[in-house]
mmCIF file of C-alpha atoms in Angstrom:
data_model
loop_
_atom_site.group_PDB
_atom_site.id
_atom_site.type_symbol
_atom_site.label_atom_id
_atom_site.label_comp_id
_atom_site.label_asym_id
_atom_site.label_seq_id
_atom_site.Cartn_x
_atom_site.Cartn_y
_atom_site.Cartn_z
ATOM 1 C CA MET A 1 -28.458 30.600 -11.062
ATOM 2 C CA THR A 2 -27.413 31.000 -14.721
ATOM 3 C CA LYS A 3 -25.141 28.285 -16.093
ATOM 4 C CA ALA A 4 -21.745 29.299 -17.415
ATOM 5 C CA THR A 5 -21.548 29.098 -21.185
ATOM 6 C CA THR A 6 -18.800 28.561 -23.668
ATOM 7 C CA SER A 7 -17.963 31.063 -26.394
ATOM 8 C CA ALA A 8 -20.327 29.145 -28.642
ATOM 9 C CA GLY A 9 -23.159 29.717 -26.203
ATOM 10 C CA SER A 10 -23.525 26.104 -25.058
ATOM 11 C CA PRO A 11 -23.426 25.092 -21.381
ATOM 12 C CA SER A 12 -19.943 24.657 -20.000
ATOM 13 C CA THR A 13 -18.943 21.130 -18.897
ATOM 14 C CA GLY A 14 -16.342 22.420 -16.434
ATOM 15 C CA ALA A 15 -12.962 21.255 -17.749
ATOM 16 C CA SER A 16 -11.676 22.994 -20.868
ATOM 17 C CA PRO A 17 -10.127 21.051 -23.776
ATOM 18 C CA ALA A 18 -6.771 22.567 -22.813
ATOM 19 C CA THR A 19 -7.129 21.172 -19.288
ATOM 20 C CA GLY A 20 -7.913 17.730 -20.704
ATOM 21 C CA MET A 21 -4.916 17.894 -23.036
ATOM 22 C CA ARG A 22 -2.619 18.869 -20.157
ATOM 23 C CA GLY A 23 -3.901 15.966 -18.122
ATOM 24 C CA ARG A 24 -3.284 13.491 -20.941
ATOM 25 C CA LYS A 25 0.178 14.927 -21.578
ATOM 26 C CA ARG A 26 0.999 14.660 -17.880
ATOM 27 C CA GLU A 27 -0.121 11.040 -17.800
ATOM 28 C CA ARG A 28 1.920 10.197 -20.920
ATOM 29 C CA THR A 29 5.006 11.772 -19.366
ATOM 30 C CA ARG A 30 4.435 9.960 -16.093
ATOM 31 C CA ARG A 31 4.009 6.653 -17.928
ATOM 32 C CA ALA A 32 7.165 7.270 -20.009
ATOM 33 C CA ILE A 33 9.200 7.927 -16.860
ATOM 34 C CA SER A 34 7.819 4.820 -15.167
ATOM 35 C CA ASP A 35 8.470 2.617 -18.216
ATOM 36 C CA ALA A 36 12.026 3.959 -18.538
ATOM 37 C CA ALA A 37 12.670 3.354 -14.850
ATOM 38 C CA PHE A 38 11.515 -0.248 -15.012
ATOM 39 C CA ARG A 39 13.696 -0.910 -18.048
ATOM 40 C CA LEU A 40 16.673 0.332 -16.059
ATOM 41 C CA PHE A 41 15.626 -1.579 -12.941
ATOM 42 C CA ALA A 42 15.624 -4.744 -15.055
ATOM 43 C CA GLU A 43 18.964 -4.024 -16.748
ATOM 44 C CA GLN A 44 20.977 -2.407 -13.958
ATOM 45 C CA GLY A 45 19.179 -3.162 -10.706
ATOM 46 C CA PHE A 46 17.244 -0.782 -8.494
ATOM 47 C CA GLU A 47 20.242 0.754 -6.724
ATOM 48 C CA ALA A 48 22.230 1.465 -9.899
ATOM 49 C CA ALA A 49 19.324 3.083 -11.740
ATOM 50 C CA THR A 50 19.729 6.702 -10.645
ATOM 51 C CA LEU A 51 17.088 9.343 -11.221
ATOM 52 C CA THR A 52 19.459 11.079 -13.634
ATOM 53 C CA ARG A 53 19.736 7.912 -15.698
ATOM 54 C CA ILE A 54 15.984 7.426 -15.572
ATOM 55 C CA ALA A 55 15.455 10.964 -16.866
ATOM 56 C CA ALA A 56 17.893 10.355 -19.738
ATOM 57 C CA GLU A 57 16.207 7.054 -20.597
ATOM 58 C CA ALA A 58 12.799 8.744 -20.635
ATOM 59 C CA ASP A 59 14.212 11.680 -22.635
ATOM 60 C CA VAL A 60 13.092 14.265 -20.089
ATOM 61 C CA ALA A 61 14.907 16.710 -17.823
ATOM 62 C CA PRO A 62 15.733 15.495 -14.288
ATOM 63 C CA ALA A 63 13.490 18.249 -12.944
ATOM 64 C CA THR A 64 10.591 16.717 -14.871
ATOM 65 C CA VAL A 65 11.061 13.437 -13.020
ATOM 66 C CA PHE A 66 10.744 15.279 -9.706
ATOM 67 C CA THR A 67 7.596 16.981 -10.959
ATOM 68 C CA HIS A 68 5.937 13.567 -11.148
ATOM 69 C CA PHE A 69 7.738 11.454 -8.548
ATOM 70 C CA ALA A 70 9.353 12.185 -5.202
ATOM 71 C CA SER A 71 11.920 9.366 -5.380
ATOM 72 C CA LYS A 72 12.893 6.099 -7.073
ATOM 73 C CA GLU A 73 10.757 4.283 -4.514
ATOM 74 C CA ASP A 74 7.825 6.464 -5.525
ATOM 75 C CA ILE A 75 8.329 5.399 -9.142
ATOM 76 C CA PHE A 76 8.655 1.741 -8.173
ATOM 77 C CA PHE A 77 5.400 1.798 -6.190
ATOM 78 C CA SER A 78 3.616 4.187 -8.546
ATOM 79 C CA ARG A 79 0.710 1.773 -9.130
ATOM 80 C CA ARG A 80 -0.120 1.386 -5.441
ATOM 81 C CA GLU A 81 -3.346 3.388 -5.744
ATOM 82 C CA GLU A 82 -4.671 0.888 -8.281
ATOM 83 C CA PHE A 83 -4.397 -1.886 -5.711
ATOM 84 C CA ARG A 84 -6.558 -0.217 -3.102
ATOM 85 C CA GLU A 85 -8.950 1.647 -5.382
ATOM 86 C CA GLY A 86 -12.412 0.150 -5.140
ATOM 87 C CA LEU A 87 -11.852 -1.617 -1.822
ATOM 88 C CA PRO A 88 -14.621 0.234 0.092
ATOM 89 C CA GLU A 89 -17.004 -0.221 -2.856
ATOM 90 C CA SER A 90 -16.314 -3.969 -2.916
ATOM 91 C CA VAL A 91 -17.854 -4.430 0.532
ATOM 92 C CA ALA A 92 -20.453 -1.649 0.810
ATOM 93 C CA PRO A 93 -23.330 -3.480 -0.972
ATOM 94 C CA ALA A 94 -22.850 -6.763 0.931
ATOM 95 C CA ARG A 95 -25.619 -7.586 3.394
ATOM 96 C CA THR A 96 -24.313 -10.918 4.669
ATOM 97 C CA GLY A 97 -20.911 -12.306 5.595
ATOM 98 C CA ALA A 98 -20.956 -14.552 2.529
ATOM 99 C CA GLU A 99 -21.596 -11.586 0.219
ATOM 100 C CA LEU A 100 -18.876 -9.650 2.010
ATOM 101 C CA MET A 101 -16.292 -12.371 1.411
ATOM 102 C CA ALA A 102 -17.337 -12.730 -2.220
ATOM 103 C CA GLY A 103 -16.821 -9.000 -2.756
ATOM 104 C CA LEU A 104 -13.394 -9.058 -1.143
ATOM 105 C CA ARG A 105 -12.315 -12.108 -3.107
ATOM 106 C CA GLU A 106 -13.340 -10.294 -6.296
ATOM 107 C CA PHE A 107 -11.345 -7.223 -5.221
ATOM 108 C CA TYR A 108 -8.153 -9.296 -4.899
ATOM 109 C CA ALA A 109 -8.916 -11.244 -8.084
ATOM 110 C CA HIS A 110 -9.112 -7.910 -9.898
ATOM 111 C CA GLY A 111 -5.718 -6.979 -8.440
ATOM 112 C CA ILE A 112 -4.230 -10.175 -9.860
ATOM 113 C CA GLU A 113 -5.625 -9.312 -13.289
ATOM 114 C CA LEU A 114 -4.143 -5.795 -13.081
ATOM 115 C CA VAL A 115 -0.698 -7.386 -12.785
ATOM 116 C CA LEU A 116 -1.369 -9.904 -15.556
ATOM 117 C CA ASP A 117 -2.721 -7.368 -18.046
ATOM 118 C CA PRO A 118 -0.806 -8.056 -21.284
ATOM 119 C CA ASP A 119 0.280 -4.406 -21.516
ATOM 120 C CA ARG A 120 1.758 -4.502 -17.998
ATOM 121 C CA LEU A 121 2.828 -8.125 -17.591
ATOM 122 C CA GLU A 122 6.523 -7.544 -18.252
ATOM 123 C CA THR A 123 6.534 -4.647 -15.802
ATOM 124 C CA GLY A 124 4.882 -6.953 -13.292
ATOM 125 C CA ARG A 125 7.642 -9.527 -13.728
ATOM 126 C CA ILE A 126 10.313 -6.853 -13.241
ATOM 127 C CA PHE A 127 8.470 -5.519 -10.194
ATOM 128 C CA ALA A 128 8.371 -8.974 -8.595
ATOM 129 C CA ARG A 129 12.050 -9.715 -9.286
ATOM 130 C CA VAL A 130 13.313 -6.349 -8.073
ATOM 131 C CA LEU A 131 11.029 -6.381 -5.039
ATOM 132 C CA ARG A 132 12.158 -9.842 -3.944
ATOM 133 C CA GLY A 133 15.795 -8.848 -4.397
ATOM 134 C CA SER A 134 15.653 -5.725 -2.237
ATOM 135 C CA PRO A 135 15.048 -5.830 1.534
ATOM 136 C CA ALA A 136 14.575 -2.048 1.471
ATOM 137 C CA LEU A 137 11.798 -2.288 -1.112
ATOM 138 C CA MET A 138 10.182 -5.151 0.783
ATOM 139 C CA SER A 139 10.113 -2.882 3.828
ATOM 140 C CA GLY A 140 8.328 -0.278 1.714
ATOM 141 C CA TYR A 141 5.907 -2.844 0.273
ATOM 142 C CA LEU A 142 4.643 -4.365 3.518
ATOM 143 C CA PRO A 143 2.867 -1.196 4.738
ATOM 144 C CA MET A 144 0.648 -1.347 1.645
ATOM 145 C CA GLY A 145 -1.039 -4.436 3.023
ATOM 146 C CA ARG A 146 -1.546 -2.663 6.347
ATOM 147 C CA GLU A 147 -3.060 0.282 4.475
ATOM 148 C CA ARG A 148 -5.510 -2.065 2.741
ATOM 149 C CA GLN A 149 -6.373 -3.501 6.154
ATOM 150 C CA ARG A 150 -7.015 -0.018 7.533
ATOM 151 C CA LEU A 151 -9.226 0.909 4.578
ATOM 152 C CA LEU A 152 -11.128 -2.349 4.900
ATOM 153 C CA THR A 153 -11.719 -1.827 8.625
ATOM 154 C CA GLU A 154 -13.066 1.664 7.938
ATOM 155 C CA ALA A 155 -15.323 0.360 5.157
ATOM 156 C CA LEU A 156 -16.635 -2.451 7.361
ATOM 157 C CA THR A 157 -17.385 -0.011 10.177
ATOM 158 C CA ALA A 158 -19.273 2.297 7.792
ATOM 159 C CA ARG A 159 -21.217 -0.684 6.423
ATOM 160 C CA ALA A 160 -22.174 -2.082 9.861
ATOM 161 C CA PRO A 161 -21.837 0.731 12.420
ATOM 162 C CA ARG A 162 -23.505 -1.270 15.200
ATOM 163 C CA ALA A 163 -21.287 -4.339 14.800
ATOM 164 C CA SER A 164 -18.479 -5.196 17.197
ATOM 165 C CA ARG A 165 -15.399 -3.155 16.286
ATOM 166 C CA ALA A 166 -13.156 -5.947 17.562
ATOM 167 C CA GLU A 167 -14.895 -8.479 15.299
ATOM 168 C CA LEU A 168 -14.540 -6.211 12.269
ATOM 169 C CA GLU A 169 -10.860 -5.545 12.950
ATOM 170 C CA LEU A 170 -10.189 -9.274 13.313
ATOM 171 C CA PHE A 171 -12.019 -10.084 10.082
ATOM 172 C CA ALA A 172 -10.167 -7.325 8.207
ATOM 173 C CA ALA A 173 -6.834 -8.735 9.376
ATOM 174 C CA LEU A 174 -7.773 -12.275 8.299
ATOM 175 C CA ALA A 175 -9.242 -11.238 4.943
ATOM 176 C CA VAL A 176 -6.249 -9.087 4.030
ATOM 177 C CA ALA A 177 -3.895 -11.897 5.074
ATOM 178 C CA ALA A 178 -5.689 -14.218 2.634
ATOM 179 C CA GLY A 179 -5.467 -11.653 -0.159
ATOM 180 C CA GLU A 180 -1.845 -10.753 0.509
ATOM 181 C CA ARG A 181 -0.930 -14.443 0.478
ATOM 182 C CA ALA A 182 -2.367 -14.645 -3.056
ATOM 183 C CA TYR A 183 -0.233 -11.654 -4.065
ATOM 184 C CA ASP A 184 2.807 -13.379 -2.561
ATOM 185 C CA VAL A 185 2.148 -16.492 -4.647
ATOM 186 C CA LEU A 186 1.638 -14.254 -7.694
ATOM 187 C CA HIS A 187 5.049 -12.650 -7.197
ATOM 188 C CA THR A 188 6.723 -16.020 -6.669
ATOM 189 C CA ALA A 189 5.340 -17.347 -9.945
ATOM 190 C CA LEU A 190 6.335 -14.172 -11.790
ATOM 191 C CA VAL A 191 9.896 -14.386 -10.452
ATOM 192 C CA ALA A 192 10.023 -18.006 -11.645
ATOM 193 C CA ASP A 193 9.043 -16.724 -15.129
ATOM 194 C CA GLU A 194 6.052 -19.066 -15.286
ATOM 195 C CA PRO A 195 3.667 -18.697 -18.261
ATOM 196 C CA VAL A 196 0.873 -16.271 -17.544
ATOM 197 C CA GLU A 197 -1.835 -18.944 -17.284
ATOM 198 C CA ARG A 198 0.171 -20.838 -14.686
ATOM 199 C CA VAL A 199 0.790 -17.625 -12.784
ATOM 200 C CA ARG A 200 -2.927 -16.884 -12.802
ATOM 201 C CA ALA A 201 -3.798 -20.429 -11.738
ATOM 202 C CA ALA A 202 -1.332 -20.402 -8.828
ATOM 203 C CA ALA A 203 -2.480 -17.020 -7.529
ATOM 204 C CA THR A 204 -6.173 -17.898 -7.933
ATOM 205 C CA GLU A 205 -5.705 -21.213 -6.147
ATOM 206 C CA ALA A 206 -4.092 -19.398 -3.206
ATOM 207 C CA LEU A 207 -6.892 -16.831 -3.202
ATOM 208 C CA ASP A 208 -9.590 -19.504 -3.258
ATOM 209 C CA LEU A 209 -7.904 -21.471 -0.487
ATOM 210 C CA GLY A 210 -7.657 -18.437 1.773
ATOM 211 C CA PHE A 211 -11.231 -17.311 1.271
ATOM 212 C CA SER A 212 -12.683 -20.819 1.501
ATOM 213 C CA ARG A 213 -10.989 -21.234 4.895
ATOM 214 C CA LEU A 214 -12.312 -17.826 5.881
ATOM 215 C CA ALA A 215 -15.836 -18.779 4.829
ATOM 216 C CA HIS A 216 -15.592 -22.004 6.833
ATOM 217 C CA ALA A 217 -14.438 -20.103 9.920
ATOM 218 C CA TYR A 218 -17.457 -17.770 9.777
ATOM 219 C CA GLU A 219 -20.007 -20.372 8.693
ATOM 220 C CA GLY A 220 -23.207 -20.020 10.692
ATOM 221 C CA SER A 221 -22.099 -16.730 12.245
ATOM 222 C CA HIS A 222 -23.893 -13.432 11.750
ATOM 223 C CA VAL A 223 -21.195 -11.129 13.148
ATOM 224 C CA LEU A 224 -20.375 -9.905 9.635
ATOM 225 C CA ASP A 225 -23.928 -9.141 8.578
ATOM 226 C CA ALA A 226 -24.618 -5.500 7.787
ATOM 227 C CA ASP A 227 -27.255 -5.328 10.537
ATOM 228 C CA ALA A 228 -25.122 -7.151 13.103
ATOM 229 C CA GLU A 229 -25.338 -6.017 16.708
ATOM 230 C CA PRO A 230 -22.394 -6.039 19.160
ATOM 231 C CA SER A 231 -22.080 -9.447 20.799
#
């Protein structure tokens, strides 16, 4: 089959420069809307920050906001994909239970660093304060942990298809509980306006405690090995 060529005669790479420019413009607009929304969430509170006000703050038409986000809640949780991306890949290479736990601990440690990135730290502080102050948002946040648990269970099953499903589901629940506890400590420290190094230390200590207890619980067991058989 002959490869498609550009007007210059060279092989086509698929996406045109115009497509790439549209994608970058879309991402800039999405980021501007999100940044404007979080400024208003910090100044006025989540309930008072209407989509119309967010559009004005971002200097876009209200219709543009709806092009990128379905609701205020969608804007507030717009980074949720970042905090589950890479979860299956974090466990797939692990052959033993110890390697599995190390990969999962690293996945949650990376999530902590996403929040503490200097370019996003202030947004992270606003997120934590607004989240803790809104029962409705907390109700929307909790299913994200359950989604991570579901993804982890699926990844564990793909990694060790002959292992006991009940054992894998139990481990996924325990591992996610340890990770979510670290996120909870992270949010608490952010709400308290602790310096970033103290926030990191508190969240990492909680993460290490959870995964060390998990490692102790599975010490000497082979139920999490990639070649594990049903017990």
